[in-house]
mmCIF file of C-alpha atoms in Angstrom:
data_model
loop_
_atom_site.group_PDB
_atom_site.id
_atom_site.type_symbol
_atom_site.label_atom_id
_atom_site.label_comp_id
_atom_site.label_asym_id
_atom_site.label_seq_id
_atom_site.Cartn_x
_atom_site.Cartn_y
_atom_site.Cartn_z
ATOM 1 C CA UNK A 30 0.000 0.000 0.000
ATOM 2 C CA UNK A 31 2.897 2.351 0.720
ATOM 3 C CA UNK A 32 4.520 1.525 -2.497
ATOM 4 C CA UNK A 33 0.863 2.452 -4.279
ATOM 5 C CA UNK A 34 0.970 5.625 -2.536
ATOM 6 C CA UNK A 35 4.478 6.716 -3.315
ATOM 7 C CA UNK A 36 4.647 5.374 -6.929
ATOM 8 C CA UNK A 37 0.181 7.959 -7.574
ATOM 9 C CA UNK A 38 0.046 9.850 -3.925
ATOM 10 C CA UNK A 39 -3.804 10.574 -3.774
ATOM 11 C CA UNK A 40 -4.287 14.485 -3.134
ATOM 12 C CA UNK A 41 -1.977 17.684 -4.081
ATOM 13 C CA UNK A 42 -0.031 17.124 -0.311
ATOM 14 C CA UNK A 43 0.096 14.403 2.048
ATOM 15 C CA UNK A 44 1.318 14.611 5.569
ATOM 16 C CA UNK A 45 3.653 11.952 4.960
ATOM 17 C CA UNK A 46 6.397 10.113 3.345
ATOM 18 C CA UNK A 47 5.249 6.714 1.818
ATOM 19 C CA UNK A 48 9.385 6.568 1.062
ATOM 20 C CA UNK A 49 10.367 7.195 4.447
ATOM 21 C CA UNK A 50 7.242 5.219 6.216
ATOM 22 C CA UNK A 51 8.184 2.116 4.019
ATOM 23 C CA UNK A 52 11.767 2.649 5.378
ATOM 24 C CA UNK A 53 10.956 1.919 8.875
ATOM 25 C CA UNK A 54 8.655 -1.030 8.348
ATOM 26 C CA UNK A 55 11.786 -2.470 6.534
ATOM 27 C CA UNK A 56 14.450 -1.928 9.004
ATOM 28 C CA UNK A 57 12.110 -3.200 11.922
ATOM 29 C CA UNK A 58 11.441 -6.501 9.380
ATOM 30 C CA UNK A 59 15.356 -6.704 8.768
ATOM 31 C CA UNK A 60 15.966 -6.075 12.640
ATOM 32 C CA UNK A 61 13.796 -8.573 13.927
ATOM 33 C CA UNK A 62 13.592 -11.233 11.677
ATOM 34 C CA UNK A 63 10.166 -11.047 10.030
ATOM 35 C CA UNK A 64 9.711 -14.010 8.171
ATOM 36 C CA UNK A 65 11.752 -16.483 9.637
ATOM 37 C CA UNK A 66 10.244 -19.297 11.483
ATOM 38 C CA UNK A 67 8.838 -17.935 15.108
ATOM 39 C CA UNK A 68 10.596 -19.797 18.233
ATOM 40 C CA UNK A 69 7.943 -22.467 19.568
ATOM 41 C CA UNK A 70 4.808 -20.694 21.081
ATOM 42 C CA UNK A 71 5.934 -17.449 20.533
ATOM 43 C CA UNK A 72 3.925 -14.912 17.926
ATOM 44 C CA UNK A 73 4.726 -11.657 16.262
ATOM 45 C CA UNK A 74 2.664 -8.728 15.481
ATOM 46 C CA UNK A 75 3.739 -5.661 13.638
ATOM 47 C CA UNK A 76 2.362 -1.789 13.501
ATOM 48 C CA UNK A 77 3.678 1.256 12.306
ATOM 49 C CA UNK A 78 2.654 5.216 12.835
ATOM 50 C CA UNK A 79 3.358 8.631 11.892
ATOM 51 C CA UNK A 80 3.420 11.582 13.766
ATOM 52 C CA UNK A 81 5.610 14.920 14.201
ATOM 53 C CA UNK A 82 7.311 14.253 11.223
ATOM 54 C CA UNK A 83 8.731 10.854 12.137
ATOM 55 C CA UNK A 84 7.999 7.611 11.549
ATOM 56 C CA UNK A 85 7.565 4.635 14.078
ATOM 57 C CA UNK A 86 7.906 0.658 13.661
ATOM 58 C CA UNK A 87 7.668 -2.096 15.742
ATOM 59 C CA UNK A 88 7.688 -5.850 15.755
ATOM 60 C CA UNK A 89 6.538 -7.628 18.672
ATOM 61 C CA UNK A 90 7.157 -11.178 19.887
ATOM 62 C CA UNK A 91 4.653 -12.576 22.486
ATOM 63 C CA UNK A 92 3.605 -15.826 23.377
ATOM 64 C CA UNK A 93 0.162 -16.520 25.820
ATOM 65 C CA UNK A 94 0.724 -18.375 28.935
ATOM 66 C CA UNK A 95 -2.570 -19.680 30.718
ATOM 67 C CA UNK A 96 -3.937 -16.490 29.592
ATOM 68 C CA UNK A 97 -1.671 -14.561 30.130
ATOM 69 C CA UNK A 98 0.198 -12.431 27.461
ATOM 70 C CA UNK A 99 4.057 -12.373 28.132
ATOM 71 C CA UNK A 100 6.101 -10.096 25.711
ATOM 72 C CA UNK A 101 9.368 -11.359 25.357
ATOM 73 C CA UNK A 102 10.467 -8.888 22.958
ATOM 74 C CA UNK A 103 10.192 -5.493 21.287
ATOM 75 C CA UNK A 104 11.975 -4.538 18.490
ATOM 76 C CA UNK A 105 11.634 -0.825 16.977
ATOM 77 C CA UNK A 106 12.648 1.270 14.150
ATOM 78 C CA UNK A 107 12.313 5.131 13.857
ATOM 79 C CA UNK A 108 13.443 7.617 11.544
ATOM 80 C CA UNK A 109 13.738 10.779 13.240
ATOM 81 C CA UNK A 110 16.098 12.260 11.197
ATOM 82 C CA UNK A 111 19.658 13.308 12.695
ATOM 83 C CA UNK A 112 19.550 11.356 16.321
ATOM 84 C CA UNK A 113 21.458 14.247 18.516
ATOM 85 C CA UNK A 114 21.673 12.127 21.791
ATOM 86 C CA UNK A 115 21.574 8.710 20.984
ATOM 87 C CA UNK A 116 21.510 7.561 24.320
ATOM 88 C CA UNK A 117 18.300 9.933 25.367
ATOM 89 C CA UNK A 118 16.451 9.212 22.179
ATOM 90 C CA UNK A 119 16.465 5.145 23.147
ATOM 91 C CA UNK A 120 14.951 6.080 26.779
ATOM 92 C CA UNK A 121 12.113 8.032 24.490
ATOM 93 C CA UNK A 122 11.338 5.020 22.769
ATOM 94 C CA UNK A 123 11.776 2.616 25.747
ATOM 95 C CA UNK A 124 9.428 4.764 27.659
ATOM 96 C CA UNK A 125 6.924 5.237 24.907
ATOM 97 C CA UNK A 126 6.659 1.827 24.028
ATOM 98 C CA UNK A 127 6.325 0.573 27.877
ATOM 99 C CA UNK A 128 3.447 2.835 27.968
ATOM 100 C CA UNK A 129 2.259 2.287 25.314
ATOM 101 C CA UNK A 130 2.000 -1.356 26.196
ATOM 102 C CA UNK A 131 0.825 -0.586 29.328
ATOM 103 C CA UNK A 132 -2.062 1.384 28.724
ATOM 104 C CA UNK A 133 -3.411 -0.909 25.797
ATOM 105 C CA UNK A 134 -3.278 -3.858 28.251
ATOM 106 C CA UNK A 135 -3.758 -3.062 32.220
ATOM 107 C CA UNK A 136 -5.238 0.729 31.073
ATOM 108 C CA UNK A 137 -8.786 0.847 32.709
ATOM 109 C CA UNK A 138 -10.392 3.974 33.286
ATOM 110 C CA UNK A 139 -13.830 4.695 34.927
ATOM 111 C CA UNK A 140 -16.318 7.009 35.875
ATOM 112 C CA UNK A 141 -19.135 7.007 38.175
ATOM 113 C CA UNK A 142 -21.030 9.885 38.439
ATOM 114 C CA UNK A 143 -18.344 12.036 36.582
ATOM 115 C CA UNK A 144 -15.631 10.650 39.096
ATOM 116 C CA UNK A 145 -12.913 7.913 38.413
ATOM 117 C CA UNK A 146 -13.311 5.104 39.780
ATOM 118 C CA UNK A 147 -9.620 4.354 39.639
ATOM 119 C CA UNK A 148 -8.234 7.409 41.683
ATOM 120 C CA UNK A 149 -4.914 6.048 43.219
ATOM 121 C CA UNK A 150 -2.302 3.724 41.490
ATOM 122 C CA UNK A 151 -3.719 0.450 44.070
ATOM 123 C CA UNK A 152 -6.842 0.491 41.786
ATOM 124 C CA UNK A 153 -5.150 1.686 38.266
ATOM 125 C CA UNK A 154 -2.402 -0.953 36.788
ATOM 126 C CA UNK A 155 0.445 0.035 35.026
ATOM 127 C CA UNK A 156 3.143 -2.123 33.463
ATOM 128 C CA UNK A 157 5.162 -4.008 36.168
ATOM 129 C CA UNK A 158 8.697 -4.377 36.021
ATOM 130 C CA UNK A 159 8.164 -7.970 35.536
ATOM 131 C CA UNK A 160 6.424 -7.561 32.692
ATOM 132 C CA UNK A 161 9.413 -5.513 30.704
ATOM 133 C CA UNK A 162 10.406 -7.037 27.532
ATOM 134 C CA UNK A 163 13.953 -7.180 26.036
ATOM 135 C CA UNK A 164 13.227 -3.565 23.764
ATOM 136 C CA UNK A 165 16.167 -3.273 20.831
ATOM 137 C CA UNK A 166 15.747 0.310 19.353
ATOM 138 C CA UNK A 167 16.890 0.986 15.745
ATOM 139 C CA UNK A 168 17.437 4.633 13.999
ATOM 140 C CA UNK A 169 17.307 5.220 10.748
ATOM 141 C CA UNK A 170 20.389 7.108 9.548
ATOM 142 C CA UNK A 171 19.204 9.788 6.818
ATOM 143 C CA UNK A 172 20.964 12.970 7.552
ATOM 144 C CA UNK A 173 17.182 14.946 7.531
ATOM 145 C CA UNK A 174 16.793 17.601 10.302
ATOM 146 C CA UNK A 175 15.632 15.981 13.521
ATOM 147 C CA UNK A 176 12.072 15.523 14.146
ATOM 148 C CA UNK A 177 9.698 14.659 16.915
ATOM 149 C CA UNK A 178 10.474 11.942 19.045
ATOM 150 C CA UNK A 179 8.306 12.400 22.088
ATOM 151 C CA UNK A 180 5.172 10.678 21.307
ATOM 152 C CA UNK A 181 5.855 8.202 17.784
ATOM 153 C CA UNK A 182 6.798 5.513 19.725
ATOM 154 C CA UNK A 183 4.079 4.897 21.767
ATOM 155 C CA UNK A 184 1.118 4.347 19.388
ATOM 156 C CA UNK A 185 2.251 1.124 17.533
ATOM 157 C CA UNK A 186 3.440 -0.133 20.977
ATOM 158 C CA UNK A 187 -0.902 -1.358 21.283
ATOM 159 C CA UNK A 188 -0.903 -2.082 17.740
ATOM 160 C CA UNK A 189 1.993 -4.403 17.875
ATOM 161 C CA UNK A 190 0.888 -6.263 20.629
ATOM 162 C CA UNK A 191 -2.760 -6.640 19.718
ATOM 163 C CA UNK A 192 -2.005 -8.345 16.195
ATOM 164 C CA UNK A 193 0.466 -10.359 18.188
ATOM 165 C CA UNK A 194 -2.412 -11.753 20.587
ATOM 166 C CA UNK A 195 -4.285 -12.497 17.424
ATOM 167 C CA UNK A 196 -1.487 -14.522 15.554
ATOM 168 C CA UNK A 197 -1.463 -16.261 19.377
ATOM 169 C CA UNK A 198 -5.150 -16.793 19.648
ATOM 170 C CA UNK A 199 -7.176 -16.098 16.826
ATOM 171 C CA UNK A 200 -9.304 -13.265 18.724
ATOM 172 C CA UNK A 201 -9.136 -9.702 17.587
ATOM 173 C CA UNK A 202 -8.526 -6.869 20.160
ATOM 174 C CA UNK A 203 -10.925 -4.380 19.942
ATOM 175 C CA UNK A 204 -10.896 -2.468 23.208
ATOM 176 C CA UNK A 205 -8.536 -1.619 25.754
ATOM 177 C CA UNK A 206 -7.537 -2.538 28.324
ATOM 178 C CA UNK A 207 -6.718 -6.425 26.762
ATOM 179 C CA UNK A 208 -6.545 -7.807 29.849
ATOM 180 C CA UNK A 209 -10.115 -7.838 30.326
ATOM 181 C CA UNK A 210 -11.004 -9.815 27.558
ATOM 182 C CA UNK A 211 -10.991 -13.308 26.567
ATOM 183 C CA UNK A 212 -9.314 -15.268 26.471
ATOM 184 C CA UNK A 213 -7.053 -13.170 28.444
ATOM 185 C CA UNK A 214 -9.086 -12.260 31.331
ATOM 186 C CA UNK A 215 -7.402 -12.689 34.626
ATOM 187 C CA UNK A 216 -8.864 -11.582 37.868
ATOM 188 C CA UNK A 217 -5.945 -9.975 40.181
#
């Protein structure tokens, strides 16, 4: 689709770069292995997102465990342009995608009678350290002036890991948090 839309772009302007979007989804295919035989019980899912003028990838491996979803690994690609502080710019992504993750899976929010119902971190689940995967962070290196960074990574982070839980179990996720539905439901 990215190759249709680089080769006859639809419209006058378009936001993005189908070049530069097709770039990451290749480096995070190269970088993780896409299409070579998954390790026994473990699935992948893929998603990809634009925003700020860069350009997010990420493949992740998962495998289900009595219901439970364990990611064993996150593998990511952005192009950003010129990466000033390497070093900072991973921590961006790490932290993006953990959210990201987190909020797609444990993520409940409620309101009764205009109030949350989950008003103290007891009651709200985030991401537990236990629950970290292995996260490998790739850059592409273009030489373009540097672009946002804050927010790319964390959008495909949900994306990723709800076509991974389908590859695992057949069942699209439609609604966050994942935890909550089957066949992952878990009371805690």
């Amino acid at each position: 689709l990215l190759q249709r839309a680089k080769d006859n772009p639809v419209g006058k302007s378009n936001d993005y770069d189908a070049a530069r979007y097709m770039g990451v989804l290749e480096l995070v295919r190269d970088k993780s292995g896409w299409g070579k035989p998954e390790n026994a019980g473990k699935k992948r899912g893929v998603s990809a997102y634009f925003c700020h003028n860069s350009y997010a990838a990420q493949v992740i491996d998962l495998q289900v465990k009595d219901g439970q979803v364990i990611v064993d690994q996150v593998t990511s690609a952005l192009d950003c342009g010129v990466v000033v502080n390497t070093s900072g710019a991973q921590q961006q992504v790490m932290g993006g995608i953990l959210d990201g993750m987190g909020h797609a899976m444990y993520g409940k929010l409620s309101f009764n009678a205009g109030e949350p119902e989950q008003k103290n971190f007891n009651v709200y689940r985030h991401i537990r350290m236990k629950g970290i995967p292995e996260v490998e962070t790739h850059f592409v290196d273009n030489g373009k002036d540097p672009t946002g960074l804050g927010e790319p990574a964390l959008p495909p982070a949900g994306g990723a890991v709800a076509n991974a839980i389908y590859k695992a179990t057949g069942k699209r996720m439609y609604k966050q948090p994942f935890i909550e539905q089957e066949p992952l439901k878990t009371e805690e």
